XYZ file of N, CA and C in Angstrom:
192
model
N 76.105 -41.719 72.463
C 75.074 -42.675 72.777
C 75.683 -44.055 73.058
N 76.637 -44.469 72.235
C 77.265 -45.770 72.426
C 77.996 -45.846 73.764
N 78.617 -44.759 74.152
C 79.323 -44.725 75.439
C 78.335 -44.892 76.598
N 77.187 -44.272 76.506
C 76.157 -44.410 77.542
C 75.671 -45.856 77.616
N 75.456 -46.484 76.460
C 75.037 -47.888 76.448
C 76.094 -48.788 77.069
N 77.355 -48.521 76.803
C 78.441 -49.298 77.419
C 78.443 -49.125 78.927
N 78.173 -47.912 79.382
C 78.138 -47.629 80.817
C 76.981 -48.375 81.486
N 75.838 -48.412 80.832
C 74.652 -49.072 81.387
C 74.719 -50.586 81.287
N 75.578 -51.107 80.431
C 75.691 -52.546 80.182
C 77.137 -52.998 80.385
N 77.621 -53.032 81.630
C 79.030 -53.337 81.870
C 79.435 -54.735 81.420
N 78.482 -55.658 81.272
C 78.813 -57.017 80.825
C 79.319 -57.038 79.394
N 79.089 -55.979 78.621
C 79.635 -55.927 77.260
C 81.156 -55.993 77.314
N 81.742 -55.251 78.231
C 83.196 -55.208 78.338
C 83.734 -56.355 79.197
N 83.025 -56.688 80.264
C 83.494 -57.701 81.207
C 83.157 -59.124 80.771
N 82.186 -59.263 79.879
C 81.793 -60.589 79.431
C 80.855 -61.311 80.366
N 80.463 -60.653 81.451
C 79.525 -61.261 82.395
C 78.834 -60.189 83.225
N 77.683 -60.537 83.753
C 76.906 -59.619 84.586
C 77.519 -59.620 85.985
N 77.666 -58.455 86.615
C 78.216 -58.413 87.976
C 77.371 -59.267 88.939
N 78.036 -59.910 89.881
C 77.363 -60.807 90.832
C 76.248 -60.112 91.613
N 76.440 -58.831 91.954
C 75.419 -58.131 92.740
C 74.124 -57.907 91.965
N 74.147 -58.077 90.652
C 72.940 -57.929 89.836
C 72.169 -59.239 89.706
N 72.840 -60.382 89.936
C 72.215 -61.682 89.684
C 71.453 -62.224 90.887
N 71.917 -61.982 92.084
C 71.272 -62.390 93.332
C 70.859 -63.860 93.348
N 69.677 -64.179 93.848
C 69.249 -65.570 94.039
C 68.832 -66.215 92.721
N 69.409 -67.375 92.390
C 69.055 -68.018 91.120
C 67.632 -68.587 91.128
N 66.999 -68.552 89.970
C 65.661 -69.123 89.770
C 65.729 -70.013 88.534
N 66.340 -71.201 88.668
C 66.628 -72.019 87.482
C 65.393 -72.426 86.683
N 64.280 -72.730 87.307
C 63.089 -73.161 86.568
C 62.574 -72.089 85.630
N 62.375 -70.913 86.156
C 61.878 -69.789 85.351
C 62.918 -69.410 84.303
N 64.169 -69.415 84.709
C 65.252 -69.039 83.800
C 65.341 -70.009 82.627
N 65.147 -71.294 82.881
C 65.163 -72.288 81.797
C 64.044 -72.006 80.793
N 62.857 -71.687 81.300
C 61.721 -71.375 80.417
C 62.014 -70.149 79.557
N 62.542 -69.104 80.172
C 62.872 -67.889 79.417
C 63.944 -68.163 78.374
N 64.929 -68.952 78.729
C 66.012 -69.255 77.795
C 65.478 -70.004 76.570
N 64.554 -70.933 76.769
C 63.947 -71.644 75.636
C 63.190 -70.675 74.724
N 62.489 -69.716 75.317
C 61.747 -68.739 74.512
C 62.690 -67.855 73.705
N 63.796 -67.465 74.304
C 64.775 -66.643 73.584
C 65.355 -67.436 72.418
N 65.679 -68.692 72.653
C 66.225 -69.515 71.576
C 65.207 -69.714 70.458
N 63.917 -69.721 70.794
C 62.859 -69.864 69.788
C 62.552 -68.530 69.120
N 63.254 -67.489 69.550
C 63.090 -66.135 69.012
C 61.663 -65.633 69.198
N 61.106 -65.898 70.383
C 59.776 -65.413 70.752
C 59.926 -64.085 71.485
N 58.914 -63.260 71.366
C 58.882 -62.013 72.138
C 58.505 -62.361 73.571
N 59.238 -61.787 74.519
C 59.020 -62.092 75.920
C 58.632 -60.811 76.655
N 57.597 -60.895 77.445
C 57.205 -59.799 78.319
C 57.314 -60.303 79.742
N 58.111 -59.629 80.541
C 58.246 -59.984 81.943
C 57.565 -58.878 82.734
N 56.468 -59.235 83.398
C 55.783 -58.224 84.199
C 55.496 -58.770 85.588
N 55.210 -57.883 86.486
C 54.937 -58.259 87.869
C 54.921 -57.022 88.740
N 54.607 -57.244 89.990
C 54.543 -56.136 90.939
C 55.952 -55.598 91.182
N 56.000 -54.410 91.728
C 57.286 -53.793 92.036
C 58.091 -54.690 92.965
N 59.411 -54.709 92.718
C 60.370 -55.404 93.571
C 60.146 -56.917 93.644
N 59.630 -57.482 92.552
C 59.388 -58.929 92.538
C 60.527 -59.714 91.895
N 61.541 -59.021 91.364
C 62.702 -59.698 90.804
C 62.755 -59.734 89.289
N 61.980 -58.895 88.625
C 61.961 -58.889 87.154
C 63.331 -58.541 86.586
N 63.925 -57.486 87.061
C 65.247 -57.069 86.549
C 66.301 -58.109 86.868
N 66.270 -58.669 88.061
C 67.228 -59.699 88.442
C 67.122 -60.892 87.504
N 65.900 -61.287 87.185
C 65.681 -62.401 86.275
C 66.280 -62.112 84.894
N 66.088 -60.901 84.408
C 66.644 -60.530 83.108
C 68.173 -60.501 83.159
N 68.747 -59.997 84.258
C 70.208 -60.023 84.397
C 70.725 -61.455 84.392
N 70.022 -62.369 85.043
C 70.428 -63.768 85.043
C 70.362 -64.347 83.627
N 69.330 -63.979 82.891
C 69.202 -64.439 81.516
C 70.329 -63.893 80.635
N 70.639 -62.627 80.795
C 71.750 -62.008 80.055
C 73.038 -62.754 80.362
N 73.273 -63.061 81.631
C 74.491 -63.748 82.018
C 74.553 -65.139 81.399
N 73.424 -65.827 81.344
C 73.390 -67.163 80.745
C 73.671 -67.105 79.249
N 73.139 -66.075 78.588
C 73.355 -65.963 77.147
C 74.808 -65.631 76.846
């Protein structure tokens, strides 16, 4: 199981999210999410398909 998690999360070993996962930056939204994470709030990111939810989370992971 741990090996599968390492495979799915390459930033664990590399220390950063691959550039192809981050795409176009959204600093305003990212700043808001980062404040919520620091406040230890539960965050739900929802939206229509292909709206950039995963990209936003990858950007947040990279910032953390």
